[in-house]
Short mmCIF file of C-alpha atoms in Angstrom, two decimals:
data_model
loop_
_atom_site.label_atom_id
_atom_site.label_comp_id
_atom_site.label_asym_id
_atom_site.label_seq_id
_atom_site.Cartn_x
_atom_site.Cartn_y
_atom_site.Cartn_z
CA MET F 1 45.68 -16.14 39.03
CA LYS F 2 48.26 -13.43 40.02
CA LYS F 3 50.38 -15.90 41.81
CA LEU F 4 50.09 -18.49 39.03
CA MET F 5 51.29 -15.60 36.56
CA LEU F 6 54.24 -14.86 38.86
CA VAL F 7 55.30 -18.56 38.74
CA CYS F 8 54.98 -18.75 35.15
CA MET F 9 57.12 -15.56 34.78
CA ALA F 10 59.78 -16.94 36.95
CA THR F 11 59.88 -20.47 35.28
CA GLY F 12 60.20 -18.60 31.90
CA LEU F 13 63.05 -16.53 33.13
CA SER F 14 64.70 -19.54 34.69
CA ALA F 15 64.52 -21.22 31.22
CA PHE F 16 65.69 -18.38 29.32
CA GLN F 17 68.86 -17.90 31.71
CA LEU F 18 69.62 -21.61 31.19
CA THR F 19 69.39 -21.36 27.47
CA ALA F 20 71.69 -18.41 27.44
CA GLN F 21 74.10 -20.24 29.57
CA ASN F 22 74.00 -23.24 27.37
CA ASN F 23 74.41 -21.05 24.45
CA LYS F 24 77.47 -19.26 25.86
CA LYS F 25 78.91 -22.64 26.92
CA LYS F 26 78.73 -23.83 23.31
CA LEU F 27 80.45 -20.55 22.25
CA ASP F 28 83.13 -21.25 24.60
CA GLN F 29 83.63 -24.86 23.55
CA GLU F 30 83.84 -23.81 19.71
CA SER F 31 86.44 -21.27 20.60
CA ILE F 32 88.70 -23.59 22.62
CA LYS F 33 88.40 -26.35 19.78
CA ASP F 34 89.13 -23.73 17.13
CA MET F 35 92.69 -23.80 18.36
CA CYS F 36 92.94 -27.43 16.94
CA GLY F 37 94.45 -28.37 13.62
CA CYS F 38 97.63 -27.59 11.60
CA TYR F 39 99.34 -24.29 12.11
CA GLU F 40 102.38 -22.30 11.12
CA VAL F 41 103.54 -20.72 14.40
CA ARG F 42 105.87 -17.74 14.99
CA PHE F 43 107.18 -17.53 18.48
CA ASN F 44 108.47 -13.92 19.33
CA PHE F 45 109.67 -12.90 22.78
CA ALA F 46 111.28 -9.89 23.81
CA GLU F 47 112.43 -8.37 27.27
CA THR F 48 111.03 -4.96 27.86
CA PHE F 49 112.10 -3.63 31.12
CA ASN F 50 114.30 -4.69 33.98
CA ASN F 51 114.62 -3.69 37.67
CA ALA F 52 118.22 -5.15 38.17
CA LYS F 53 120.13 -3.72 41.06
CA ASP F 54 123.31 -4.98 39.44
CA SER F 55 124.69 -3.00 36.53
CA THR F 56 125.98 -6.16 34.91
CA TYR F 57 122.64 -7.68 34.33
CA GLN F 58 122.15 -9.06 30.73
CA PRO F 59 118.58 -9.27 29.34
CA SER F 60 117.54 -12.02 27.57
CA LYS F 61 117.99 -11.83 23.69
CA VAL F 62 114.88 -11.42 21.53
CA LYS F 63 113.80 -14.69 20.50
CA GLN F 64 111.99 -15.12 17.07
CA VAL F 65 111.64 -18.55 15.61
CA GLY F 66 109.03 -20.34 13.49
CA ALA F 67 107.68 -24.01 13.38
CA LEU F 68 105.01 -26.01 12.11
CA GLU F 69 102.68 -27.60 14.77
CA TRP F 70 99.74 -30.01 14.88
CA VAL F 71 97.15 -29.48 17.73
CA GLU F 72 95.43 -32.76 18.20
CA LEU F 73 91.97 -33.18 19.69
CA VAL F 74 92.66 -35.77 22.32
CA GLU F 75 89.48 -35.59 24.30
CA ASP F 76 86.24 -33.73 23.77
CA LYS F 77 83.58 -33.87 26.53
CA ALA F 78 80.91 -31.34 27.57
CA ASP F 79 83.34 -30.15 30.61
CA LYS F 80 86.68 -31.27 29.62
CA ILE F 81 88.75 -30.55 26.18
CA VAL F 82 92.07 -31.99 25.90
CA MET F 83 94.40 -30.85 23.09
CA GLN F 84 97.99 -32.07 22.54
CA HIS F 85 100.61 -29.79 20.64
CA LEU F 86 103.05 -31.76 18.30
CA LEU F 87 106.07 -29.92 16.70
CA ILE F 88 107.19 -31.03 13.22
CA ALA F 89 110.94 -30.47 12.62
CA ASN F 90 112.60 -31.11 9.11
CA ASP F 91 109.16 -32.42 7.86
CA THR F 92 109.05 -35.79 9.47
CA MET F 93 110.75 -35.40 13.05
CA ILE F 94 108.01 -35.11 15.54
CA ILE F 95 108.59 -33.39 18.97
CA LYS F 96 105.83 -33.98 21.71
CA HIS F 97 105.23 -30.23 22.82
CA TRP F 98 103.03 -28.92 25.37
CA ARG F 99 99.43 -30.01 26.35
CA GLN F 100 96.60 -27.99 27.22
CA ASP F 101 93.30 -29.17 29.13
CA TRP F 102 90.25 -27.03 29.51
CA LEU F 103 87.86 -27.85 32.22
CA TYR F 104 84.70 -26.24 32.86
CA GLU F 105 83.66 -24.56 36.42
CA ASN F 106 86.75 -26.59 37.70
CA THR F 107 87.63 -26.16 41.49
CA ASP F 108 90.85 -28.13 42.12
CA PHE F 109 94.00 -26.27 41.36
CA TYR F 110 97.65 -26.88 41.53
CA GLN F 111 99.31 -23.47 41.41
CA PHE F 112 103.11 -23.11 40.89
CA HIS F 113 105.30 -22.07 44.01
CA LYS F 114 108.54 -22.34 43.13
CA ASP F 115 111.57 -24.94 42.86
CA LYS F 116 109.51 -27.69 41.44
CA THR F 117 106.51 -27.43 43.94
CA TRP F 118 102.97 -26.85 43.23
CA LYS F 119 100.56 -26.15 46.03
CA TYR F 120 96.90 -27.45 45.83
CA GLU F 121 94.04 -25.05 46.10
CA LYS F 122 90.50 -25.59 46.16
CA LEU F 123 88.15 -22.91 44.98
CA SER F 124 84.32 -22.45 45.61
CA ASN F 125 81.57 -23.32 43.11
CA GLY F 126 80.81 -19.73 43.08
CA GLU F 127 84.29 -18.52 42.41
CA VAL F 128 84.39 -20.56 39.11
CA LYS F 129 80.75 -20.25 37.95
CA GLY F 130 80.83 -20.13 34.19
CA GLN F 131 84.53 -20.15 33.91
CA TRP F 132 86.96 -22.37 32.31
CA THR F 133 90.27 -23.61 33.79
CA GLN F 134 93.21 -24.05 31.21
CA LYS F 135 95.77 -26.57 32.69
CA VAL F 136 99.01 -26.53 30.89
CA TYR F 137 101.41 -29.45 31.26
CA GLN F 138 104.97 -29.94 30.66
CA VAL F 139 106.22 -32.09 27.53
CA ASP F 140 106.30 -35.14 29.90
CA ASP F 141 102.59 -34.53 31.14
CA SER F 142 103.87 -33.17 34.51
CA PRO F 143 101.95 -29.93 35.69
CA ARG F 144 103.24 -26.66 34.39
CA TYR F 145 100.68 -23.88 35.11
CA GLU F 146 97.08 -23.36 35.33
CA GLY F 147 94.38 -20.66 35.91
CA THR F 148 90.55 -20.04 35.63
CA ALA F 149 88.76 -17.40 33.71
CA THR F 150 85.62 -16.56 31.60
CA TRP F 151 85.66 -16.84 27.73
CA VAL F 152 84.55 -13.44 26.41
CA HIS F 153 82.60 -13.11 23.13
CA VAL F 154 81.92 -9.63 22.26
CA ASP F 155 82.14 -7.25 19.24
CA GLY F 156 83.32 -10.12 16.97
CA LYS F 157 86.02 -10.98 19.34
CA ASP F 158 86.53 -14.27 21.11
CA TYR F 159 89.15 -14.55 23.92
CA TRP F 160 90.35 -15.75 27.53
CA THR F 161 92.84 -14.16 29.65
CA ASN F 162 94.36 -15.12 32.81
CA THR F 163 97.31 -14.30 35.30
CA THR F 164 99.02 -17.30 37.17
CA ASP F 165 102.79 -18.36 38.27
CA ALA F 166 104.79 -20.78 36.30
CA PRO F 167 108.01 -22.38 36.08
CA LEU F 168 110.58 -20.66 33.74
CA PRO F 169 109.96 -21.68 30.03
CA ARG F 170 112.26 -23.82 28.30
CA ARG F 171 113.74 -21.02 26.37
CA GLU F 172 115.00 -19.59 29.73
CA HIS F 173 115.50 -22.35 32.23
CA THR F 174 118.78 -23.84 30.38
CA ILE F 175 120.53 -20.35 30.12
CA ARG F 176 118.98 -18.19 33.24
CA ASP F 177 119.04 -18.88 36.90
CA ASP F 178 118.73 -15.37 38.19
CA TYR F 179 115.11 -15.86 38.76
CA ASN F 180 112.59 -18.62 39.72
CA VAL F 181 109.17 -17.95 38.86
CA MET F 182 107.45 -16.27 35.86
CA LYS F 183 104.10 -14.85 36.36
CA ARG F 184 102.24 -15.10 33.08
CA ARG F 185 99.54 -13.11 31.83
CA ASN F 186 98.14 -15.23 29.17
CA ILE F 187 95.48 -14.15 26.38
CA HIS F 188 94.30 -16.59 24.03
CA ALA F 189 92.47 -15.01 21.13
CA ILE F 190 90.75 -16.51 17.93
CA THR F 191 91.57 -14.64 14.91
CA ASP F 192 90.94 -14.58 11.25
CA TYR F 193 94.27 -16.21 10.47
CA GLY F 194 93.82 -18.89 13.27
CA TRP F 195 94.87 -17.92 17.04
CA LEU F 196 96.99 -15.63 19.07
CA HIS F 197 98.78 -16.34 22.21
CA GLU F 198 99.70 -13.25 23.77
CA GLN F 199 101.76 -12.83 26.98
CA ASP F 200 103.05 -10.22 29.25
CA ASN F 201 105.24 -11.80 31.74
CA ASP F 202 107.05 -10.96 35.06
CA LYS F 203 110.34 -12.64 35.96
CA ILE F 204 110.24 -13.13 39.68
CA ILE F 205 112.71 -14.07 42.48
CA ARG F 206 110.81 -15.71 44.96
CA LYS F 207 112.43 -16.72 48.32
CA ASP F 208 110.90 -17.89 51.64
CA GLY F 209 110.10 -15.09 53.92
CA ALA F 210 110.58 -12.25 51.55
CA GLU F 211 108.40 -10.33 49.14
CA ASP F 212 108.67 -11.30 45.49
CA PHE F 213 111.16 -9.21 43.53
CA VAL F 214 110.16 -8.54 39.82
CA LEU F 215 113.55 -8.86 38.15
CA ALA F 216 112.36 -8.11 34.71
CA GLN F 217 109.24 -8.09 32.11
CA GLU F 218 108.82 -9.65 28.77
CA LYS F 219 106.36 -9.60 25.93
CA GLY F 220 105.45 -12.71 24.28
CA TYR F 221 103.47 -12.66 20.80
CA ASP F 222 102.96 -16.34 19.52
CA THR F 223 100.74 -16.61 16.19
CA TYR F 224 99.34 -19.66 14.92
CA THR F 225 98.44 -19.34 11.32
CA LYS F 226 96.09 -22.29 10.00
CA VAL F 227 97.11 -24.14 7.19
CA ALA F 228 95.98 -27.30 5.31
CA ASP F 229 95.86 -30.33 7.90
CA GLU F 230 97.64 -32.35 5.30
CA LYS F 231 100.90 -30.46 6.04
CA CYS F 232 100.78 -31.91 9.48
CA LYS F 233 100.13 -35.63 8.30
CA ALA F 234 103.51 -36.55 9.93
CA ALA F 235 102.29 -35.56 13.16
CA GLN F 236 98.99 -37.17 12.99
CA ASP F 237 100.58 -40.63 11.99
CA TRP F 238 103.05 -40.35 14.97
CA TRP F 239 100.35 -39.49 17.44
CA LYS F 240 98.18 -42.49 16.38
CA GLU F 241 101.50 -44.79 16.98
CA ASN F 242 102.08 -43.16 20.38
CA ASP F 243 98.69 -42.13 21.71
CA LYS F 244 98.46 -45.31 23.95
CA PHE F 245 101.85 -44.82 25.69
CA TRP F 246 100.89 -41.06 26.39
CA LYS F 247 97.39 -42.08 27.51
CA ILE F 248 98.99 -44.41 30.24
CA VAL F 249 101.15 -41.38 31.27
CA ARG F 250 98.14 -38.70 31.43
CA ASN F 251 96.18 -41.63 33.52
CA LYS F 252 99.20 -41.91 35.89
CA TRP F 253 99.36 -38.12 36.41
CA ASN F 254 95.61 -38.04 37.06
CA LYS F 255 96.03 -40.34 39.87
CA VAL F 256 98.54 -38.16 41.35
CA PHE F 257 96.46 -35.10 40.91
CA GLU F 258 93.42 -36.67 42.54
CA ARG F 259 95.42 -36.88 45.65
CA ASN F 260 94.60 -33.06 46.06
CA GLN F 261 97.99 -32.49 47.97
CA ASP F 262 100.94 -30.48 47.19
CA ILE F 263 103.21 -31.61 44.75
CA HIS F 264 107.01 -31.70 44.66
CA LEU F 265 109.12 -33.19 41.76
CA LYS F 266 112.92 -33.97 41.56
CA LYS F 267 114.74 -32.33 38.86
CA SER F 268 116.22 -35.54 37.72
CA VAL F 269 116.71 -39.07 38.28
CA ASP F 270 120.06 -40.83 37.21
CA ASN F 271 121.21 -37.58 35.99
CA LYS F 272 118.13 -37.29 33.31
CA PRO F 273 115.07 -35.14 33.64
CA LEU F 274 111.69 -36.95 33.34
CA PHE F 275 111.04 -36.12 29.73
CA ALA F 276 114.34 -37.60 28.84
CA HIS F 277 113.43 -40.96 30.41
CA LEU F 278 109.82 -41.03 28.85
CA PHE F 279 111.01 -40.00 25.44
CA SER F 280 113.58 -42.71 25.23
CA MET F 281 110.98 -45.58 26.10
CA PRO F 282 109.32 -47.62 23.53
CA ALA F 283 105.86 -46.94 22.39
CA ASN F 284 104.93 -50.27 23.77
CA SER F 285 106.28 -50.05 27.24
CA SER F 286 104.23 -51.65 29.76
CA LYS F 287 101.87 -49.68 32.24
CA LYS F 288 104.07 -50.97 35.08
CA ASP F 289 107.31 -49.60 33.61
CA ILE F 290 105.72 -46.06 32.57
CA GLU F 291 104.26 -45.60 35.94
CA ALA F 292 107.50 -46.70 37.80
CA VAL F 293 109.43 -44.09 36.05
CA ILE F 294 106.87 -41.18 37.08
CA ASP F 295 106.80 -42.59 40.53
CA SER F 296 110.46 -41.95 40.61
CA PHE F 297 110.21 -38.34 40.31
CA ILE F 298 107.60 -37.74 42.80
CA ALA F 299 109.37 -36.48 46.12
CA GLU F 300 108.11 -37.19 49.58
CA GLU F 301 107.38 -34.31 51.72
#
């Protein structure tokens, strides 16, 4: 009888733990999908400190700019949520922006190293238990940065935070060449007005055979204020017209990622970056032509 009671208690505890885990995962999914919709965005970045050894060093100027952005829910599965950001300029002009994928208990990573190179890394199941990986992609759906962490729901707060290496952001790589890695501490927090993307970033000089040197640090504070979805109708219509094209692009990149090998990309082909090639192609371009463009940028080691 005693043994039977112990078995029943163990079974009950196991069922309780499973229920708690499922409830926690549901909260995670809800928080992630809360970032979808139409938002008035305010991007704010300011350099805070620098360790430059040269007195002629010029810090980056404070950047504050607003935009209207639509975040499209592209894929919604139990262990994978895909969201595409679309900027709206002058009410009708649509600019494909960054993309974020969220994967549950993912073990495969492409960690940015430097100079258009990402190193493949495999983690154990135990290292990512209960965690969500955020994979962030460039506007052409090539890799950017990714990291894994646990969504936290406590004291009425819902947030996720992770630190990982990344290439220079677009606001910097066209004007700065004195550092080559940005170590990003990202916080995604759901708020009463929408959501917040807060950053504390290190601007790093990385060279083979040498220790990383932190050239400067910056603060990022991007607010996404929820507005009526109707304000982003132009972006919603654009996505319907271009979804097929970008699905082919995503699928091609997935094949590259499934190789589980380091990735090195060329900066340009025919004097144009990858996004310029893809953005200039018609929406009805063939799978063969789209894949050929992407293949032309993948450098063989």
